[in-house]
Amino acid sequence: MPGWLKDAVFYEIYPQSFCDSNSDGIGDFQGIVSKLDYVKDLGFNALWINPCFDSPFHDAGYDVRDYKKAAPRYGTNDDLIRLFREAHERGIHVLLDLVPGHTSEEHEWFRDSCALEKNEYSDRYIWTDFCFRGAGNFGYPYVGGEAERPGTYLLNFFKCQPALNYGWLDADESWKCAMDSEAARSTIEAVKDVMRFWMDRGCDGFRVDMAASLVKGDDEKKTGTSRIWREIRQMLDRDYPECALVAEWSDPELSLRAGFHADFLLNVENSPYSTLVRDYQNHAGRLIFSDPCFTGVDPSAHMDYEDHSFFRMDAGGDILRFMDGYLKLYENTKDVGYISLITCNHDTVRPSYNLSNDELKLFYAFLFTMPGVPFLYYGDEIGQRYLSLRTKEGGYFRTGSRTPMQWSREKNLGFSDAESKDLYLPTDPAADAPVVSEMQKEAGSLLETVRSILALRHQEKDLQAQPNLEILYMERGELPFVYRRGGRICAVNPSSKKVSARIDEQDKEPIWQVGAGTLSGGIVTLDPQSFAVF
Ligand code: NOJ
């Protein structure tokens, strides 16, 4: 386990939209470098940068054309290496986004793979042996009619993203490669080579896209895919022991045992994550849809639901809808790795979609006082809004969460000097669009709350990643929710009423609070909409 993860707090940057240094309307590496002091001052000591490699950008860069070349629109490889150096000088670690499951259809491996003549890359992707045959009943989408060779190929996501070949758990047809076939082995070696390439140039690890997707026909336990990650982890432990691997898997019981150091809880089915910020239930109390980005259903256009999000004031939320699921995952994985809680990411609506700034303060205080390695998505520190926009680079519903960072009231809200019509995406047109420069001056703003809770986390070892969580008060449908982290006690009340609970603890003064709380005579009491750390 890389030691630096113990106190890591990540800031996710969608590079297109963070800061444009050369006035072409799109963010770039130099723009990120120019904001590293901002990131550091806020209390973040690690970055995750979404894919920044050469790509036709049909899926915002998750369609990689050349894994070893920085996308020219962001700069050169040397610029990226400089970013690593500048970050390290400020004590900031940098994760790149590794996309191992698929490439762009424009990757040269794929071009060669399409050829009729057998070559080194013929089996780098997953091809059936007949132009009218799909991949059987596994449900993988496939494309036919595009290549010279008389087969169809499997997709991992969009049409532009053919799946790389890591073999099949059960190679029960002649066109399927086994996991130990030469073709599957060479794909694994190619991915290791990409990882080594960037590690040797100064990156500190990877957020791994669709980490569970490698082996096809895998079983429920992801036996095949897990075997590959364990092998990769062995390489890292031997050659790059400080390299961090964070999975986009959302199943920590599997991913952490497969060798990942951390795994996100995401807005996917059966994940408790969304109940904190978007718990839309039908009248039978079932989660009907959690995130328009994931389901394509916009709750504001949907009448037949009630919102019971825990952090929404007086929505009647129940922390057990989150903690039941979370605690099971936590207990089963706390000895192996970390669970990563997120404010949101580039695939979800922003939390401000459903929560006010006062509600967000409590949500973030919770995220940043829980065990594991938390992530904040750029802009969430100011409550940047989700905008309703036409799709860009395969974003669809996700596009609204990918708009330019709002730095100031200057041109394009300080994001870029380009003509507004040339921006990658429009800035928030609202007169009251939140901006960093104003919130920095406002005591108690959301931004300043993020800064102070992160300062507390860095100062108090007990509030960092380690698995020292104990529940002190948690009752179905009741408030407050109270938990202990080593010598510290955290209590939250998202409702508009004063609440209290008996906990068997000594009197303590709050060392940090939003609103107000007391702990005396074995009773913890919280004012409306309060969070206190004692
Ligand atoms: C997950 C990424 O987060 C998302 O943005 C992307 O579209 C898919 N994987 C495909 O790579």
XYZ file of C-alpha atoms and ligand atoms in Angstrom:
545
model
C 0.000 0.000 0.000
C 1.539 3.339 -1.015
C 2.051 5.233 2.247
C 0.893 8.540 0.760
C -2.666 7.263 0.379
C -3.091 7.333 4.172
C -3.695 11.068 4.091
C -4.605 11.541 0.430
C -7.532 13.725 -0.599
C -8.083 13.826 -4.354
C -9.211 16.591 -6.678
C -10.546 15.323 -10.013
C -9.781 17.471 -13.038
C -11.589 17.188 -16.352
C -8.744 18.791 -18.342
C -10.937 20.219 -21.090
C -12.649 22.523 -18.609
C -10.264 23.460 -15.836
C -8.100 26.316 -17.060
C -7.164 27.467 -20.557
C -3.673 29.001 -20.647
C -3.349 29.583 -24.407
C -6.748 31.112 -25.183
C -7.923 28.393 -27.561
C -11.088 27.799 -25.545
C -10.069 24.474 -24.031
C -8.170 23.689 -20.830
C -4.568 22.472 -20.938
C -1.634 21.212 -18.856
C -0.173 24.677 -18.322
C -3.591 25.820 -17.102
C -3.575 23.026 -14.528
C -0.042 23.945 -13.446
C -1.119 27.557 -12.950
C -3.813 26.405 -10.510
C -1.766 23.941 -8.461
C -1.313 26.489 -5.681
C -5.082 26.879 -5.512
C -5.536 23.099 -5.273
C -2.865 22.815 -2.600
C -4.137 25.778 -0.553
C -7.582 24.207 -0.464
C -6.078 21.103 1.116
C -5.974 18.646 -1.781
C -2.748 16.699 -2.056
C -3.576 14.483 -5.031
C -5.074 14.838 -8.498
C -6.894 12.518 -10.850
C -6.797 13.851 -14.392
C -9.299 12.394 -16.875
C -7.706 10.877 -20.018
C -5.313 13.365 -21.566
C -3.902 11.202 -24.355
C -4.107 11.479 -28.108
C -7.691 10.715 -29.106
C -10.393 11.587 -31.625
C -12.470 12.490 -28.531
C -15.652 10.659 -29.410
C -15.904 9.793 -25.715
C -14.067 12.742 -24.165
C -10.723 10.932 -24.421
C -11.844 7.513 -23.149
C -11.197 6.489 -26.745
C -7.403 6.492 -26.720
C -5.587 6.597 -30.060
C -2.066 6.622 -28.622
C -1.475 5.758 -24.958
C 2.016 7.205 -24.981
C 1.276 10.588 -26.471
C -0.319 13.514 -24.672
C -3.280 14.987 -26.562
C -1.845 17.983 -28.456
C -4.758 20.147 -27.350
C -3.475 19.886 -23.766
C 0.238 20.132 -24.567
C 3.161 17.785 -25.122
C 4.511 14.855 -23.150
C 7.117 17.246 -21.766
C 4.365 19.579 -20.567
C 2.689 16.685 -18.789
C 6.000 15.656 -17.234
C 6.432 19.232 -16.079
C 2.971 19.074 -14.518
C 4.075 15.983 -12.539
C 7.187 17.849 -11.379
C 5.349 21.024 -10.405
C 2.759 18.963 -8.531
C 5.428 17.008 -6.675
C 7.151 20.224 -5.643
C 3.913 21.107 -3.867
C 3.442 17.681 -2.295
C 0.699 16.747 -4.761
C 0.540 13.250 -6.304
C -0.942 12.756 -9.772
C -3.053 9.863 -11.067
C -3.557 9.471 -14.801
C -6.624 7.760 -16.194
C -5.786 4.338 -17.604
C -8.264 2.919 -20.099
C -7.275 -0.749 -20.384
C -10.521 -2.260 -21.654
C -10.690 -0.648 -25.073
C -9.002 1.781 -27.414
C -10.260 4.171 -30.029
C -11.172 2.596 -33.335
C -8.435 4.902 -34.676
C -5.680 3.280 -32.599
C -3.076 1.762 -34.905
C -3.426 -1.595 -33.151
C -7.059 -1.637 -34.204
C -6.308 -0.547 -37.762
C -3.854 -3.428 -38.102
C -6.312 -5.749 -36.438
C -8.894 -5.010 -39.153
C -6.573 -6.174 -41.950
C -7.247 -9.360 -43.869
C -3.608 -10.419 -43.651
C -2.585 -11.979 -40.365
C -0.313 -9.653 -38.360
C 0.909 -8.980 -34.830
C -2.352 -7.221 -33.899
C -4.874 -9.544 -35.538
C -5.966 -10.834 -32.133
C -5.354 -7.694 -30.051
C -9.156 -7.207 -30.184
C -11.987 -9.696 -29.956
C -13.125 -10.891 -33.354
C -15.638 -13.537 -34.263
C -14.831 -15.769 -37.213
C -17.693 -14.825 -39.506
C -18.940 -11.486 -40.777
C -22.520 -12.255 -39.694
C -21.694 -13.758 -36.289
C -21.963 -11.732 -33.091
C -20.622 -12.720 -29.711
C -23.312 -15.238 -28.810
C -25.581 -14.747 -25.874
C -23.212 -12.806 -23.620
C -24.903 -9.605 -24.615
C -21.777 -7.795 -25.764
C -22.464 -5.278 -28.482
C -20.541 -5.866 -31.692
C -19.896 -4.290 -35.052
C -19.828 -5.948 -38.436
C -19.198 -4.728 -41.943
C -16.431 -2.266 -41.134
C -13.280 -4.275 -41.747
C -11.619 -6.221 -44.504
C -11.391 -9.311 -42.396
C -14.546 -11.415 -42.398
C -15.515 -11.178 -38.738
C -17.291 -8.904 -36.298
C -15.628 -7.253 -33.311
C -16.812 -6.666 -29.764
C -17.317 -3.261 -28.248
C -16.639 -2.284 -24.669
C -18.757 0.879 -24.582
C -19.554 3.179 -27.521
C -19.150 2.181 -31.161
C -15.790 3.993 -31.231
C -14.380 1.711 -28.485
C -13.506 -1.834 -29.614
C -12.727 -4.143 -26.682
C -9.137 -5.242 -26.198
C -8.586 -8.965 -26.037
C -7.725 -10.348 -22.587
C -9.215 -13.699 -23.494
C -12.344 -15.485 -22.306
C -12.761 -17.235 -18.994
C -14.155 -20.146 -20.940
C -12.852 -20.216 -24.522
C -15.599 -22.563 -25.656
C -15.664 -21.535 -29.307
C -12.843 -21.631 -31.804
C -12.742 -17.852 -32.291
C -12.414 -17.162 -28.551
C -8.909 -16.843 -27.142
C -8.099 -18.373 -23.772
C -6.745 -16.153 -21.028
C -3.310 -17.727 -21.357
C -3.256 -17.516 -25.158
C -0.425 -15.594 -26.754
C -2.875 -12.904 -27.886
C -4.319 -12.303 -24.424
C -0.866 -12.363 -22.854
C 0.408 -9.783 -25.303
C -2.472 -7.416 -24.445
C -1.563 -7.630 -20.746
C 2.074 -6.931 -21.546
C 1.052 -3.957 -23.688
C -0.940 -2.432 -20.824
C 1.906 -3.016 -18.380
C 4.186 -1.290 -20.860
C 1.888 1.770 -20.943
C 1.831 1.886 -17.145
C 5.605 1.657 -16.957
C 5.934 4.362 -19.590
C 4.051 6.929 -17.480
C 5.398 5.741 -14.125
C 8.925 6.210 -15.472
C 7.995 9.767 -16.418
C 6.747 10.721 -12.994
C 3.072 9.882 -12.595
C 2.001 8.406 -9.255
C -0.577 5.881 -10.319
C -3.800 5.331 -12.182
C -7.525 5.600 -11.908
C -8.527 2.574 -13.950
C -11.485 2.904 -16.291
C -14.005 0.033 -16.336
C -11.549 -2.054 -14.374
C -13.915 -5.027 -14.208
C -14.320 -5.275 -17.960
C -11.179 -7.090 -19.124
C -11.919 -10.799 -19.444
C -15.041 -11.649 -21.422
C -17.513 -14.258 -20.244
C -16.105 -13.716 -16.759
C -18.004 -15.145 -13.786
C -19.777 -13.157 -11.083
C -16.663 -13.094 -8.930
C -14.672 -11.721 -11.876
C -12.167 -14.536 -11.465
C -10.466 -13.936 -14.800
C -10.222 -10.156 -14.627
C -9.069 -10.303 -10.993
C -6.244 -12.659 -11.914
C -4.929 -10.077 -14.388
C -5.032 -7.224 -11.887
C -3.235 -9.326 -9.299
C -0.484 -9.933 -11.812
C -0.259 -6.210 -12.584
C -0.201 -5.386 -8.884
C 2.739 -7.768 -8.449
C 4.645 -5.830 -11.063
C 3.832 -2.558 -9.295
C 4.749 -3.869 -5.842
C 8.085 -4.978 -7.222
C 8.987 -2.020 -9.449
C 6.780 0.900 -8.353
C 5.688 0.281 -4.765
C 4.390 3.854 -4.376
C 2.135 3.579 -7.440
C -1.550 3.854 -6.474
C -4.272 1.932 -8.316
C -7.842 3.179 -7.951
C -10.588 1.150 -9.595
C -13.671 2.268 -11.390
C -15.429 -0.923 -10.364
C -17.778 -0.035 -7.502
C -17.433 -3.449 -5.942
C -14.662 -3.113 -3.363
C -15.099 -6.667 -2.108
C -13.857 -7.847 -5.486
C -11.650 -4.993 -6.672
C -9.564 -4.602 -3.501
C -8.896 -8.326 -3.415
C -7.929 -8.107 -7.081
C -5.108 -5.760 -6.107
C -6.581 -2.268 -6.220
C -5.685 0.041 -3.368
C -9.034 1.850 -3.534
C -12.370 1.583 -5.317
C -15.094 4.167 -5.852
C -18.663 3.791 -4.732
C -20.496 5.007 -7.820
C -24.011 5.780 -8.934
C -24.552 2.290 -10.289
C -27.329 -0.115 -9.486
C -27.152 -1.624 -6.017
C -24.664 0.976 -4.829
C -25.740 2.899 -1.734
C -23.869 6.021 -2.872
C -26.718 7.943 -4.461
C -28.989 7.740 -1.428
C -26.893 10.465 0.199
C -27.579 13.035 -2.483
C -30.196 11.640 -4.864
C -32.504 9.177 -3.196
C -35.499 9.295 -5.517
C -37.966 6.679 -4.375
C -41.261 5.491 -5.728
C -44.146 5.096 -3.328
C -43.069 1.625 -2.318
C -39.800 3.083 -1.015
C -37.670 1.695 -3.808
C -34.941 3.684 -5.486
C -36.441 4.351 -8.905
C -33.590 6.143 -10.542
C -30.586 7.645 -8.993
C -28.923 9.787 -11.568
C -30.155 11.125 -14.882
C -26.647 10.652 -16.277
C -26.882 6.970 -15.595
C -30.501 6.303 -16.424
C -31.330 9.029 -18.915
C -34.364 9.986 -16.826
C -34.545 13.553 -15.609
C -36.237 13.566 -12.190
C -37.499 17.115 -12.625
C -39.611 15.847 -15.519
C -40.820 12.854 -13.553
C -43.727 13.401 -11.216
C -44.126 10.063 -9.578
C -41.364 10.076 -7.011
C -40.329 11.380 -3.625
C -36.863 12.579 -2.849
C -35.526 11.164 0.404
C -31.855 12.089 -0.007
C -30.161 11.973 3.377
C -28.445 15.348 3.101
C -31.494 17.157 1.778
C -33.059 19.125 4.607
C -36.291 17.555 5.811
C -36.491 15.055 2.978
C -37.009 12.399 5.655
C -33.801 10.669 4.610
C -32.531 7.618 6.390
C -28.774 7.184 6.840
C -29.276 3.430 6.987
C -30.128 3.393 3.302
C -26.483 4.305 2.824
C -24.816 2.761 5.850
C -26.414 -0.692 5.537
C -24.632 -1.147 2.234
C -21.531 0.810 3.123
C -20.835 -0.954 6.417
C -21.027 -4.366 4.822
C -18.481 -3.315 2.206
C -16.332 -1.543 4.784
C -16.247 -4.481 7.217
C -15.398 -6.923 4.456
C -12.613 -4.816 2.960
C -11.092 -2.699 5.708
C -8.043 -4.922 6.001
C -7.368 -4.925 2.272
C -7.831 -1.382 0.934
C -9.885 1.772 0.837
C -13.357 2.755 -0.274
C -13.432 6.073 -2.129
C -16.407 8.339 -1.527
C -16.881 11.074 -4.126
C -18.720 14.386 -4.382
C -19.612 13.289 -7.930
C -17.592 12.760 -11.094
C -17.591 13.522 -14.824
C -20.238 10.817 -15.386
C -22.841 12.007 -12.886
C -24.903 15.089 -12.257
C -23.275 17.452 -9.806
C -24.414 17.230 -6.181
C -25.658 20.842 -6.444
C -28.341 19.441 -8.785
C -30.243 18.378 -5.729
C -28.627 20.038 -2.715
C -28.229 23.676 -1.623
C -24.844 24.984 -0.508
C -25.842 24.595 3.140
C -26.772 20.976 2.474
C -23.547 20.425 0.531
C -21.471 21.612 3.492
C -22.844 18.760 5.590
C -22.414 16.255 2.770
C -18.774 17.224 2.250
C -18.051 17.277 5.992
C -19.314 13.696 6.069
C -17.264 12.602 3.013
C -14.087 14.147 4.389
C -14.428 12.656 7.883
C -15.086 9.102 6.733
C -12.375 6.457 6.314
C -10.918 5.746 2.892
C -9.626 8.054 0.194
C -12.150 10.768 -0.783
C -12.451 12.586 -4.115
C -13.917 15.966 -4.992
C -14.779 16.792 -8.608
C -13.509 20.220 -9.753
C -16.114 22.926 -9.210
C -18.012 21.048 -6.515
C -16.099 23.103 -3.944
C -18.054 26.161 -5.109
C -21.329 24.351 -5.767
C -20.904 24.716 -9.523
C -24.178 23.882 -11.245
C -25.205 21.137 -13.596
C -26.322 22.781 -16.858
C -28.739 21.387 -19.359
C -26.659 21.187 -22.542
C -26.502 19.505 -25.905
C -24.085 16.579 -25.946
C -20.359 17.179 -26.429
C -17.782 14.478 -27.140
C -20.109 11.627 -26.221
C -21.140 13.251 -22.961
C -24.946 13.228 -23.447
C -26.497 13.808 -20.011
C -23.000 13.994 -18.543
C -22.122 17.106 -20.540
C -23.859 19.368 -18.022
C -21.303 18.409 -15.358
C -18.332 19.162 -17.598
C -18.593 22.943 -18.021
C -15.676 25.363 -17.468
C -14.427 25.952 -13.947
C -15.701 29.246 -12.597
C -12.745 31.215 -11.282
C -13.876 34.861 -11.240
C -16.283 37.419 -12.740
C -13.825 38.109 -15.537
C -14.298 37.083 -19.151
C -15.626 33.512 -19.409
C -15.665 33.417 -15.606
C -11.862 33.428 -15.659
C -11.590 30.102 -17.482
C -10.257 31.364 -20.834
C -9.505 34.492 -22.846
C -10.970 32.969 -26.009
C -14.131 34.279 -27.641
C -17.058 32.837 -25.693
C -18.373 31.132 -28.828
C -15.087 29.181 -29.063
C -15.211 27.677 -25.586
C -15.203 23.890 -25.233
C -18.518 24.236 -23.408
C -20.376 27.366 -22.326
C -19.906 28.782 -18.851
C -22.846 29.060 -16.477
C -24.836 32.071 -17.798
C -26.591 32.774 -14.476
C -25.826 36.160 -12.913
C -25.279 34.418 -9.596
C -23.060 31.630 -10.960
C -20.719 30.825 -8.058
C -17.077 31.813 -8.574
C -13.903 31.055 -6.633
C -12.697 34.652 -6.239
C -15.873 35.711 -4.433
C -16.319 32.626 -2.299
C -12.723 32.878 -1.125
C -13.580 36.189 0.505
C -16.741 34.981 2.169
C -16.237 33.467 5.621
C -18.291 30.312 5.971
C -18.827 29.871 2.209
C -18.953 26.365 0.796
C -15.410 26.801 -0.524
C -14.104 27.911 2.871
C -15.922 25.013 4.533
C -14.097 22.605 2.229
C -10.798 24.282 3.093
C -11.373 24.083 6.840
C -12.616 20.489 6.944
C -9.611 19.392 4.862
C -7.254 21.272 7.170
C -8.834 19.417 10.082
C -8.458 16.057 8.320
C -4.767 16.655 7.676
C -4.215 17.761 11.246
C -6.105 14.859 12.871
C -4.606 11.503 12.001
C -7.723 9.763 13.312
C -9.834 11.405 10.588
C -7.687 10.139 7.708
C -7.984 6.993 5.596
C -7.434 4.370 8.299
C -10.286 1.978 9.122
C -11.155 3.114 12.651
C -14.878 3.742 12.139
C -17.326 2.963 14.949
C -21.000 3.829 14.880
C -22.245 5.571 18.035
C -25.815 6.475 17.118
C -27.628 5.307 14.002
C -31.333 4.524 14.107
C -33.660 3.937 11.191
C -35.288 7.220 10.223
C -33.797 9.023 13.258
C -31.291 11.826 13.678
C -28.549 12.658 14.445
C -26.103 10.233 12.927
C -23.031 9.926 15.167
C -19.778 8.076 14.508
C -16.377 7.805 16.079
C -13.017 7.966 14.326
C -10.430 6.988 16.929
C -10.369 9.808 19.470
C -12.759 12.016 17.489
C -16.554 11.981 17.348
C -18.493 13.281 14.343
C -22.208 14.078 14.428
C -24.520 15.285 11.688
C -28.047 16.646 11.573
C -29.306 17.590 8.083
C -32.826 18.460 9.310
C -34.346 21.840 10.232
C -34.994 20.698 13.808
C -32.694 20.554 16.781
C -31.931 16.903 17.598
C -30.123 14.985 20.296
C -29.137 11.443 21.174
C -27.678 9.612 24.128
C -24.194 8.279 23.520
C -21.998 6.845 26.185
C -19.173 9.378 25.871
C -17.317 11.918 28.026
C -18.007 15.628 27.628
C -16.052 17.232 24.785
C -15.907 20.612 23.084
C -16.385 20.789 19.326
C -13.119 21.310 17.435
C -14.917 21.966 14.134
C -18.519 22.748 13.307
C -21.028 23.968 10.771
C -24.022 25.226 12.738
C -23.514 24.139 16.330
C -23.274 21.031 18.466
C -22.589 20.071 22.065
C -21.564 16.872 23.803
C -22.237 16.889 27.489
C -23.694 14.580 30.095
C -23.643 11.711 27.589
C -25.962 13.607 25.224
C -24.961 14.907 21.824
C -27.139 17.772 20.638
C -27.077 19.420 17.224
C -28.731 22.607 16.031
C -30.656 22.475 12.734
C -28.440 21.688 9.706
C -25.309 21.110 11.734
C -22.188 18.993 11.650
C -19.812 18.871 14.609
C -16.525 17.150 15.285
C -15.717 16.715 18.999
C -16.199 5.206 -17.595
C -15.785 6.625 -17.773
O -15.808 7.293 -16.538
C -16.725 7.226 -18.795
O -16.606 8.627 -18.861
C -16.491 6.556 -20.115
O -17.440 7.028 -21.056
C -16.630 5.037 -20.009
N -15.995 4.494 -18.832
C -16.020 4.347 -21.201
O -14.632 4.391 -21.150
